[in-house]
């Protein structure tokens, strides 16, 4: 009898704490990328305003710039709280297609936007390219691997961290390698030699940056916008010449099923406004509207 | 007599509260059934042939079994200490052992990375010896052990503690050595607790994801386990992710059921 009680107790306790199934696919596990905007209290104006949440699904690379844009947008729209979901664009596209309550989608490439358009989440041709981005090779501050040129990425024994091919920046990284093998300065085996050094394919660009900044990897490929502001001091950079560099185009669009269609459009317009573009430029993005 | 017997209406209302158990049961069952609803046997069979699916299953199997071996080897002495000895700061140590089970796995991953990563306290020293742990299969095993070991240690501690001290003393009087007492008295008497703890630990290691992703990264065939493959597959290859999910659900359900049946059987015969 005592045994029975005891064993039941053990089981109960274990079952309480155990998670047998894998983690749910929450937006992302990386603190760096999930640093959601601390939602400020709705602004108090003389007239009582209705509190509205605007859900913006944005590529992880937009984290810093969009948090700032969100603050400006909230200041101009009393009662509105911009709630961000930052993750790899491919993840966001899936979430939207599975019915996540998004009002705006800002993707880091066309492919993921097309996927949402195809599933009916965004009306074709309502998407607009709002910003461009470049790739850059980053390495830990102390550069123990002594990287000075792009050719150094083939050094045997190097540890490189890429984003997975499904992540826009990962696809852009592969495009870059494809361009390089056509260039005699790199040689036909360049791509294979670089890929041999990849030890991990991360699920978003911020995870790549974090692992490089921590010194766990010798180098990684991220966007120039990722090494702006406070993050710039954490890593060293190797420029990628224009001839090889893949220019990433970011499309943005309101979600068709949004209950706040007008507000969603207003957010898109704000991002495309001179103010929004200037703010993105400040974060090392390439503005599209002058 | 008649007064004590509830009227049919009364009986109904008496049991009506049971309906309040329903929402949680539905919450558990419907999403899990949906996993099965969205996949067909044929699709599962086809996906089982995919290289990534096979690789992920092999990595998961290899790493979880290694982790389980480590957990049994290192967890048993710790559980013995906790279950059969009194000492200062025992409660603090007990809390420490429980900590990994409530920590978010991402915190565990970060902690492991800054300790065993090549710039970490221990990792830096290992790197000088030519041992690099981060991004290796070893890192997967360490992450799983970190997260899953407490389940075994806790069960084994309770199992060891439940063995009556008088039995131990009797064996001692009969001239049994410390090892003999452990091997022939305590171990058999607590075997069920050890077994169920081991199964729980293994199931938890199989589901480990967050710490692995951060500490070990993601590389097919080396560090990509079933849960990480599901996480990335969710974005690219939904069908493969569903197949792996269904397999995990079946494995977890069966192992939990097995533990419960074992416990019930053993308790009845005790």
Coordinates of C-alpha atoms in Angstrom, one line a residue:
Chain A
X1 CA 0.0 0.0 0.0
X2 CA 2.8 2.4 1.0
X3 CA 4.6 1.5 -2.2
X4 CA 1.6 2.2 -4.3
X5 CA 1.1 5.6 -2.8
X6 CA 4.8 6.4 -3.3
X7 CA 4.9 5.3 -6.9
X8 CA 1.8 7.3 -7.7
X9 CA 3.4 10.3 -6.1
X10 CA 6.5 9.9 -8.2
X11 CA 4.6 9.5 -11.4
X12 CA 2.4 12.5 -10.6
X13 CA 5.4 14.7 -9.8
X14 CA 7.2 13.7 -12.9
X15 CA 4.2 14.1 -15.1
X16 CA 3.7 17.5 -13.7
X17 CA 7.1 18.7 -14.8
X18 CA 7.8 16.5 -17.8
X19 CA 7.3 17.7 -21.3
X20 CA 7.3 14.6 -23.4
X21 CA 6.4 16.3 -26.7
X22 CA 8.8 18.7 -28.3
X23 CA 8.5 22.4 -27.6
X24 CA 5.7 24.1 -29.4
X25 CA 6.9 26.1 -32.3
X26 CA 6.8 29.4 -30.5
X27 CA 7.9 32.4 -32.5
X28 CA 11.5 31.7 -31.6
X29 CA 13.6 30.5 -28.7
X30 CA 16.3 33.1 -29.0
X31 CA 16.2 35.8 -26.5
X32 CA 17.9 38.2 -28.9
X33 CA 15.2 37.8 -31.4
X34 CA 12.2 37.7 -29.2
X35 CA 13.0 40.9 -27.3
X36 CA 9.6 42.1 -28.0
X37 CA 8.8 45.7 -27.6
X38 CA 7.9 46.5 -24.0
X39 CA 4.3 47.5 -24.6
X40 CA 3.9 51.0 -23.2
X41 CA 0.6 51.9 -21.6
X42 CA -1.9 53.4 -24.1
X43 CA -1.5 57.1 -24.4
X44 CA -4.0 59.1 -22.5
X45 CA -5.6 61.8 -24.5
X46 CA -8.5 63.9 -23.5
X47 CA -11.0 61.8 -25.3
X48 CA -11.2 58.1 -24.2
X49 CA -9.8 56.0 -27.0
X50 CA -10.3 52.4 -27.8
X51 CA -7.3 50.2 -27.1
X52 CA -6.3 48.4 -30.3
X53 CA -3.5 45.9 -30.8
X54 CA -1.9 45.9 -34.2
X55 CA -0.1 42.6 -34.8
X56 CA 3.0 43.1 -37.0
X57 CA 4.8 39.9 -38.1
X58 CA 8.3 41.0 -39.2
X59 CA 11.6 39.3 -40.2
X60 CA 14.0 38.9 -37.3
X61 CA 16.5 41.2 -39.1
X62 CA 14.0 44.1 -38.7
X63 CA 13.9 43.7 -34.9
X64 CA 15.7 46.9 -33.8
X65 CA 14.5 49.1 -36.6
X66 CA 10.8 48.1 -36.3
X67 CA 10.8 48.4 -32.5
X68 CA 11.7 52.0 -33.0
X69 CA 9.2 52.5 -35.8
X70 CA 6.5 50.9 -33.5
X71 CA 7.2 53.5 -30.8
X72 CA 6.8 56.4 -33.3
X73 CA 3.7 54.8 -34.8
X74 CA 2.1 54.4 -31.3
X75 CA 2.9 58.0 -30.4
X76 CA 1.0 59.1 -33.5
X77 CA -1.9 56.7 -33.0
X78 CA -3.2 57.0 -29.5
X79 CA -4.7 53.8 -28.1
X80 CA -2.8 51.6 -30.6
X81 CA -0.3 49.1 -29.3
X82 CA 1.9 47.6 -31.9
X83 CA 2.6 44.0 -31.0
X84 CA 5.6 42.5 -32.9
X85 CA 6.3 38.9 -33.7
X86 CA 9.9 38.7 -34.9
X87 CA 11.1 35.5 -36.3
X88 CA 12.6 34.0 -39.5
X89 CA 10.3 35.1 -42.4
X90 CA 9.7 31.5 -43.3
X91 CA 8.3 30.8 -39.9
X92 CA 6.1 33.9 -40.0
X93 CA 4.8 32.9 -43.4
X94 CA 3.8 29.5 -42.0
X95 CA 2.2 31.0 -38.9
X96 CA 0.1 33.4 -41.1
X97 CA -0.9 30.6 -43.4
X98 CA -2.0 28.5 -40.4
X99 CA -4.2 31.3 -39.2
X100 CA -2.1 33.4 -36.8
X101 CA -3.7 36.8 -36.2
X102 CA -1.4 39.0 -38.2
X103 CA -2.3 42.5 -39.5
X104 CA 0.9 43.3 -41.3
X105 CA 3.6 41.0 -42.7
X106 CA 7.1 42.3 -43.4
X107 CA 9.2 39.6 -45.0
X108 CA 13.0 39.5 -45.7
X109 CA 12.5 38.1 -49.2
X110 CA 10.0 37.7 -51.9
X111 CA 9.7 34.0 -51.7
X112 CA 8.1 34.0 -48.3
X113 CA 5.7 36.8 -49.3
X114 CA 4.8 34.8 -52.4
X115 CA 4.0 31.9 -50.1
X116 CA 1.5 34.0 -48.1
X117 CA 0.0 35.5 -51.3
X118 CA -0.5 32.1 -52.8
X119 CA -2.3 31.0 -49.7
X120 CA -4.6 34.0 -49.9
X121 CA -3.2 35.9 -46.8
X122 CA -2.1 38.9 -48.9
X123 CA -3.8 40.3 -52.0
X124 CA -1.4 40.1 -54.9
X125 CA 0.2 43.4 -55.8
X126 CA -0.6 45.1 -52.5
X127 CA 2.9 44.2 -51.3
X128 CA 5.6 46.8 -51.7
X129 CA 9.3 46.6 -51.4
X130 CA 10.1 48.9 -48.5
X131 CA 13.8 48.4 -47.9
X132 CA 16.9 46.7 -49.2
X133 CA 19.7 45.0 -47.3
X134 CA 23.2 43.7 -48.0
X135 CA 25.1 40.8 -46.6
X136 CA 28.3 41.0 -44.6
X137 CA 30.6 38.4 -43.1
X138 CA 31.0 38.9 -39.3
X139 CA 33.6 37.5 -37.0
X140 CA 34.2 37.7 -33.2
X141 CA 35.9 40.9 -32.1
X142 CA 39.2 39.2 -31.3
X143 CA 39.2 37.4 -34.7
X144 CA 41.2 34.4 -33.4
X145 CA 40.8 32.8 -36.8
X146 CA 42.7 35.8 -38.4
X147 CA 40.2 36.3 -41.2
X148 CA 41.1 39.1 -43.6
X149 CA 39.6 38.1 -46.9
X150 CA 36.5 36.2 -48.1
X151 CA 38.9 33.5 -49.3
X152 CA 39.9 32.8 -45.7
X153 CA 36.5 31.3 -45.1
X154 CA 37.8 28.1 -46.7
X155 CA 40.5 27.6 -44.1
X156 CA 40.3 24.0 -42.9
X157 CA 39.0 23.6 -39.4
X158 CA 37.2 26.9 -39.3
X159 CA 33.8 27.0 -37.6
X160 CA 31.1 28.8 -39.6
X161 CA 27.5 29.3 -38.6
X162 CA 25.0 30.0 -41.4
X163 CA 21.3 30.5 -41.3
X164 CA 19.3 27.5 -42.7
X165 CA 18.5 27.6 -46.4
X166 CA 14.8 28.1 -45.5
X167 CA 15.6 31.4 -43.7
X168 CA 15.9 34.3 -46.3
X169 CA 19.5 35.2 -45.1
X170 CA 20.5 31.6 -45.5
X171 CA 19.2 31.5 -49.0
X172 CA 21.0 34.7 -49.8
X173 CA 24.2 33.2 -48.3
X174 CA 23.9 30.3 -50.7
X175 CA 23.3 32.7 -53.6
X176 CA 26.5 34.5 -52.6
X177 CA 28.5 31.3 -52.7
X178 CA 27.0 30.5 -56.1
X179 CA 28.1 33.9 -57.5
X180 CA 31.5 33.4 -56.0
X181 CA 32.3 30.1 -57.8
X182 CA 31.7 31.8 -61.1
X183 CA 34.5 34.3 -60.2
X184 CA 38.1 33.1 -60.9
X185 CA 39.3 34.9 -57.8
X186 CA 37.4 32.3 -55.7
X187 CA 37.6 29.2 -57.8
X188 CA 35.1 26.4 -58.5
X189 CA 35.5 24.6 -55.2
X190 CA 34.9 27.7 -53.1
X191 CA 31.3 26.9 -52.3
X192 CA 32.0 23.3 -51.2
X193 CA 35.1 24.3 -49.2
X194 CA 33.1 27.0 -47.3
X195 CA 30.2 24.7 -46.7
X196 CA 32.5 22.1 -45.3
X197 CA 33.3 24.5 -42.5
X198 CA 29.6 25.1 -41.6
X199 CA 28.9 23.5 -38.2
X200 CA 25.3 24.7 -37.7
X201 CA 22.4 26.0 -39.7
X202 CA 20.5 28.4 -37.4
X203 CA 16.8 29.2 -37.6
X204 CA 17.2 33.0 -37.8
X205 CA 19.7 35.7 -38.5
X206 CA 19.9 36.9 -34.9
X207 CA 20.9 33.4 -33.7
X208 CA 23.8 33.5 -36.2
X209 CA 24.9 36.9 -34.9
X210 CA 24.7 35.8 -31.3
X211 CA 26.8 32.7 -31.8
X212 CA 29.5 34.7 -33.7
X213 CA 29.4 37.5 -31.1
X214 CA 29.9 34.9 -28.3
X215 CA 33.0 33.6 -30.1
X216 CA 31.5 30.1 -30.5
X217 CA 31.8 30.4 -34.3
X218 CA 34.7 31.9 -36.2
X219 CA 32.4 33.7 -38.7
X220 CA 28.9 33.9 -40.0
X221 CA 26.9 35.7 -42.7
X222 CA 24.3 38.3 -41.6
X223 CA 22.8 41.5 -42.9
X224 CA 24.6 44.8 -42.7
X225 CA 21.6 46.1 -40.8
X226 CA 22.3 43.5 -38.1
X227 CA 25.5 45.1 -37.2
X228 CA 24.1 48.6 -36.6
X229 CA 23.8 50.5 -33.4
X230 CA 24.6 48.6 -30.2
X231 CA 25.3 45.4 -32.0
X232 CA 28.0 46.9 -34.2
X233 CA 30.6 46.7 -31.4
X234 CA 30.2 43.0 -30.8
X235 CA 31.7 41.8 -34.0
X236 CA 34.2 42.6 -36.7
X237 CA 33.1 42.7 -40.4
X238 CA 34.4 41.6 -43.7
X239 CA 32.9 43.6 -46.6
X240 CA 31.5 41.7 -49.5
X241 CA 32.2 43.4 -52.8
X242 CA 29.2 44.7 -54.8
X243 CA 29.7 42.2 -57.6
X244 CA 29.1 39.3 -55.3
X245 CA 26.8 40.8 -52.8
X246 CA 23.2 39.8 -52.9
X247 CA 20.9 42.6 -52.4
X248 CA 18.0 41.5 -50.3
X249 CA 14.6 43.1 -51.0
X250 CA 12.0 43.3 -48.2
X251 CA 8.3 43.4 -49.1
X252 CA 5.6 44.5 -46.7
X253 CA 1.9 44.2 -47.0
X254 CA -1.3 44.3 -44.9
X255 CA -2.9 41.0 -44.3
X256 CA -6.2 40.5 -46.1
X257 CA -8.1 39.1 -43.1
X258 CA -7.0 41.9 -40.8
X259 CA -9.8 43.4 -38.7
X260 CA -7.8 46.7 -38.7
X261 CA -7.3 47.0 -42.4
X262 CA -7.1 50.8 -42.2
X263 CA -4.6 50.8 -39.4
X264 CA -2.5 48.1 -41.0
X265 CA -2.3 50.1 -44.2
X266 CA -1.4 53.2 -42.1
X267 CA 1.5 51.2 -40.6
X268 CA 2.7 50.1 -44.1
X269 CA 2.4 53.8 -45.2
X270 CA 4.4 54.9 -42.2
X271 CA 7.2 52.5 -43.0
X272 CA 7.3 53.8 -46.6
X273 CA 7.1 57.5 -45.5
X274 CA 10.3 59.6 -45.4
X275 CA 10.4 59.3 -41.6
X276 CA 10.2 55.5 -41.7
X277 CA 12.8 55.3 -44.5
X278 CA 15.2 57.6 -42.6
X279 CA 14.8 55.4 -39.5
X280 CA 15.5 52.2 -41.5
X281 CA 18.6 53.9 -43.0
X282 CA 19.8 54.7 -39.5
X283 CA 19.8 51.0 -38.9
X284 CA 22.0 50.4 -41.9
X285 CA 19.2 49.3 -44.2
X286 CA 19.1 50.7 -47.8
X287 CA 16.0 52.8 -48.2
X288 CA 14.0 52.5 -51.3
X289 CA 12.1 55.8 -51.1
X290 CA 14.3 58.8 -51.2
Chain B
X1 CA -33.7 5.0 3.8
X2 CA -35.7 6.8 1.3
X3 CA -34.3 10.1 2.4
X4 CA -30.8 9.0 1.8
X5 CA -31.4 7.9 -1.8
X6 CA -30.9 10.8 -4.1
X7 CA -33.6 11.5 -6.7
X8 CA -32.5 11.0 -10.3
X9 CA -32.3 14.7 -10.7
X10 CA -30.1 15.0 -7.6
X11 CA -27.9 12.2 -8.9
X12 CA -27.4 14.1 -12.1
X13 CA -26.5 17.3 -10.4
X14 CA -24.2 15.4 -8.1
X15 CA -22.2 14.2 -11.1
X16 CA -22.5 17.4 -13.1
X17 CA -19.3 18.8 -11.8
X18 CA -17.5 16.1 -13.7
X19 CA -18.2 18.1 -16.9
X20 CA -15.7 20.6 -15.6
X21 CA -13.0 18.1 -16.3
X22 CA -13.8 18.1 -19.9
X23 CA -12.2 21.3 -21.2
X24 CA -8.7 20.2 -20.2
X25 CA -9.2 16.7 -21.6
X26 CA -10.3 18.3 -24.9
X27 CA -7.3 20.6 -24.8
X28 CA -5.0 17.7 -24.5
X29 CA -6.7 15.4 -26.9
X30 CA -7.9 17.5 -29.9
X31 CA -4.5 19.0 -30.9
X32 CA -2.8 15.7 -30.6
X33 CA -5.5 14.0 -32.6
X34 CA -5.2 16.7 -35.2
X35 CA -1.6 15.6 -35.8
X36 CA -3.0 12.2 -36.8
X37 CA -5.8 13.8 -38.7
X38 CA -3.5 15.9 -40.9
X39 CA -1.3 13.0 -41.8
X40 CA -2.1 9.7 -43.6
X41 CA -0.4 6.4 -43.1
X42 CA 0.8 6.5 -46.6
X43 CA 2.4 10.0 -46.2
X44 CA 4.1 8.8 -43.0
X45 CA 5.4 5.8 -44.8
X46 CA 6.8 7.9 -47.6
X47 CA 8.3 10.5 -45.3
X48 CA 10.0 7.7 -43.3
X49 CA 12.2 7.2 -46.4
X50 CA 13.4 10.8 -46.4
X51 CA 17.1 11.2 -45.6
X52 CA 16.5 14.1 -43.1
X53 CA 13.8 12.1 -41.3
X54 CA 16.0 9.0 -41.0
X55 CA 19.0 11.1 -40.0
X56 CA 17.0 12.9 -37.3
X57 CA 15.7 9.6 -35.9
X58 CA 19.1 8.1 -35.8
X59 CA 20.6 11.1 -34.1
X60 CA 17.8 11.1 -31.6
X61 CA 18.0 7.4 -30.8
X62 CA 21.8 7.5 -30.5
X63 CA 22.0 10.6 -28.3
X64 CA 19.0 9.7 -26.0
X65 CA 20.4 6.2 -25.3
X66 CA 23.8 7.6 -24.5
X67 CA 22.2 10.3 -22.3
X68 CA 20.2 7.6 -20.5
X69 CA 23.3 5.6 -19.9
X70 CA 25.1 8.6 -18.4
X71 CA 22.0 9.5 -16.3
X72 CA 21.8 6.0 -14.8
X73 CA 25.6 5.9 -14.2
X74 CA 25.8 9.4 -12.6
X75 CA 22.3 9.7 -11.3
X76 CA 22.2 6.6 -9.2
X77 CA 24.9 7.5 -6.7
X78 CA 23.5 11.0 -6.4
X79 CA 20.0 9.6 -5.7
X80 CA 21.4 7.2 -3.2
X81 CA 23.1 10.1 -1.4
X82 CA 19.9 12.1 -1.4
X83 CA 17.6 9.2 -0.5
X84 CA 19.5 7.5 2.3
X85 CA 21.6 10.2 4.0
X86 CA 21.1 13.3 5.9
X87 CA 23.5 16.2 5.7
X88 CA 23.7 19.9 5.8
X89 CA 22.3 22.0 3.0
X90 CA 20.5 18.9 1.7
X91 CA 17.4 21.0 0.9
X92 CA 19.5 23.4 -1.2
X93 CA 21.0 20.6 -3.1
X94 CA 17.6 19.1 -3.6
X95 CA 16.4 22.3 -5.1
X96 CA 19.4 22.6 -7.3
X97 CA 18.6 19.1 -8.7
X98 CA 15.1 20.2 -9.5
X99 CA 16.1 23.4 -11.1
X100 CA 16.7 22.1 -14.7
X101 CA 13.2 20.8 -14.9
X102 CA 11.6 24.2 -14.4
X103 CA 14.2 26.3 -16.2
X104 CA 13.2 27.3 -19.8
X105 CA 15.4 25.0 -22.0
X106 CA 16.7 28.1 -23.8
X107 CA 18.2 29.3 -20.5
X108 CA 19.8 25.9 -20.0
X109 CA 21.2 26.1 -23.5
X110 CA 22.7 29.5 -22.9
X111 CA 24.1 28.5 -19.6
X112 CA 25.8 25.4 -21.2
X113 CA 27.1 27.5 -24.1
X114 CA 28.8 30.0 -21.9
X115 CA 30.3 27.3 -19.7
X116 CA 31.3 24.6 -22.2
X117 CA 31.5 26.7 -25.3
X118 CA 35.0 27.4 -26.5
X119 CA 35.1 30.8 -24.8
X120 CA 33.5 29.3 -21.7
X121 CA 35.1 28.6 -18.3
X122 CA 35.5 24.9 -18.8
X123 CA 35.1 24.9 -22.6
X124 CA 38.1 27.3 -23.0
X125 CA 40.3 24.9 -21.1
X126 CA 39.0 21.9 -23.0
X127 CA 39.6 23.7 -26.3
X128 CA 43.3 24.0 -25.3
X129 CA 43.3 20.3 -25.0
X130 CA 41.9 20.0 -28.4
X131 CA 38.3 19.1 -27.3
X132 CA 35.6 21.3 -28.7
X133 CA 32.1 20.5 -27.5
X134 CA 29.8 23.1 -28.9
X135 CA 28.1 22.1 -32.2
X136 CA 29.0 18.5 -31.7
X137 CA 26.9 15.4 -31.0
X138 CA 28.5 15.4 -27.5
X139 CA 26.8 18.8 -27.0
X140 CA 23.4 17.2 -27.8
X141 CA 24.1 14.5 -25.2
X142 CA 25.1 17.0 -22.5
X143 CA 22.1 19.2 -23.1
X144 CA 19.8 16.1 -22.9
X145 CA 21.5 14.9 -19.7
X146 CA 21.2 18.4 -18.1
X147 CA 17.5 18.6 -18.9
X148 CA 16.5 15.0 -18.3
X149 CA 18.6 13.7 -15.5
X150 CA 16.6 15.3 -12.6
X151 CA 13.6 13.1 -13.5
X152 CA 15.5 10.0 -12.9
X153 CA 17.4 11.3 -9.8
X154 CA 14.1 12.4 -8.2
X155 CA 12.4 9.1 -8.8
X156 CA 15.4 7.1 -7.6
X157 CA 15.8 9.3 -4.5
X158 CA 12.2 8.5 -3.5
X159 CA 12.7 4.9 -4.3
X160 CA 15.8 4.5 -2.2
X161 CA 14.3 6.5 0.6
X162 CA 11.3 4.2 0.7
X163 CA 13.4 1.1 1.6
X164 CA 13.0 0.5 5.3
X165 CA 16.2 1.1 7.3
X166 CA 15.4 -2.1 9.4
X167 CA 15.8 -4.3 6.4
X168 CA 19.2 -2.8 5.7
X169 CA 20.2 -3.3 9.4
X170 CA 19.1 -6.9 9.2
X171 CA 21.2 -7.5 6.2
X172 CA 24.1 -5.8 7.9
X173 CA 23.7 -8.2 10.9
X174 CA 23.8 -11.1 8.6
X175 CA 27.2 -9.9 7.4
X176 CA 26.4 -8.3 4.1
X177 CA 28.8 -5.8 2.8
X178 CA 27.7 -2.2 1.8
X179 CA 27.8 -3.2 -1.9
X180 CA 25.9 -6.4 -1.2
X181 CA 23.2 -4.5 0.7
X182 CA 22.9 -2.1 -2.2
X183 CA 22.9 -4.7 -4.9
X184 CA 20.7 -7.4 -3.3
X185 CA 18.5 -5.4 -0.9
X186 CA 18.0 -1.8 -1.9
X187 CA 18.2 -2.0 -5.6
X188 CA 15.6 -4.8 -6.0
X189 CA 13.3 -3.1 -3.5
X190 CA 13.4 0.2 -5.4
X191 CA 13.6 -1.2 -8.9
X192 CA 10.2 0.1 -10.0
X193 CA 11.0 3.6 -9.0
X194 CA 14.3 3.4 -10.9
X195 CA 12.7 2.0 -14.0
X196 CA 9.9 4.5 -14.2
X197 CA 12.4 7.3 -13.5
X198 CA 14.6 6.0 -16.3
X199 CA 11.7 5.9 -18.7
X200 CA 10.7 9.4 -17.8
X201 CA 14.2 10.7 -18.3
X202 CA 14.5 9.0 -21.6
X203 CA 11.2 10.4 -22.9
X204 CA 12.2 13.9 -21.7
X205 CA 15.6 13.6 -23.4
X206 CA 13.8 12.6 -26.6
X207 CA 11.7 15.7 -26.5
X208 CA 14.6 18.0 -25.6
X209 CA 14.8 20.9 -28.0
X210 CA 15.6 24.4 -26.7
X211 CA 18.9 23.7 -25.0
X212 CA 20.0 21.5 -27.9
X213 CA 19.2 24.2 -30.5
X214 CA 21.3 26.8 -28.7
X215 CA 24.1 24.7 -27.4
X216 CA 24.5 22.1 -30.1
X217 CA 23.1 24.0 -33.1
X218 CA 21.5 22.3 -36.0
X219 CA 23.3 20.2 -38.5
X220 CA 21.6 17.2 -40.2
X221 CA 23.1 13.9 -39.2
X222 CA 25.2 15.4 -36.5
X223 CA 23.2 17.6 -34.1
X224 CA 19.7 17.7 -35.7
X225 CA 17.4 15.6 -33.5
X226 CA 13.8 14.9 -34.2
X227 CA 12.5 17.9 -32.3
X228 CA 14.9 20.3 -34.1
X229 CA 14.0 18.7 -37.4
X230 CA 10.3 19.3 -36.6
X231 CA 11.0 22.9 -35.7
X232 CA 12.8 23.6 -38.9
X233 CA 10.6 21.3 -41.0
X234 CA 7.6 23.3 -39.8
X235 CA 8.8 26.0 -42.1
X236 CA 10.0 24.0 -45.1
X237 CA 8.6 20.6 -45.2
X238 CA 5.4 20.4 -43.2
X239 CA 4.8 16.8 -44.1
X240 CA 8.1 15.6 -42.7
X241 CA 7.5 17.6 -39.6
X242 CA 4.1 16.0 -39.1
X243 CA 5.5 12.5 -39.6
X244 CA 8.2 13.1 -37.0
X245 CA 5.6 14.6 -34.6
X246 CA 3.3 11.6 -35.0
X247 CA 6.2 9.2 -34.3
X248 CA 7.2 11.2 -31.2
X249 CA 3.6 11.3 -29.9
X250 CA 3.3 7.5 -30.3
X251 CA 6.6 6.8 -28.7
X252 CA 5.9 9.1 -25.7
X253 CA 2.4 7.8 -25.2
X254 CA 3.5 4.2 -25.3
X255 CA 6.4 4.8 -22.9
X256 CA 4.2 6.6 -20.4
X257 CA 1.5 4.0 -20.7
X258 CA 4.1 1.3 -20.1
X259 CA 5.3 3.0 -16.9
X260 CA 1.8 3.2 -15.6
X261 CA 1.0 -0.4 -16.4
X262 CA 4.2 -1.5 -14.7
X263 CA 3.4 0.5 -11.6
X264 CA -0.1 -0.8 -11.4
X265 CA 1.0 -4.4 -11.9
X266 CA 3.8 -4.2 -9.4
X267 CA 1.6 -2.4 -6.8
X268 CA -1.1 -5.0 -7.1
X269 CA 1.4 -7.8 -6.6
X270 CA 3.1 -6.1 -3.7

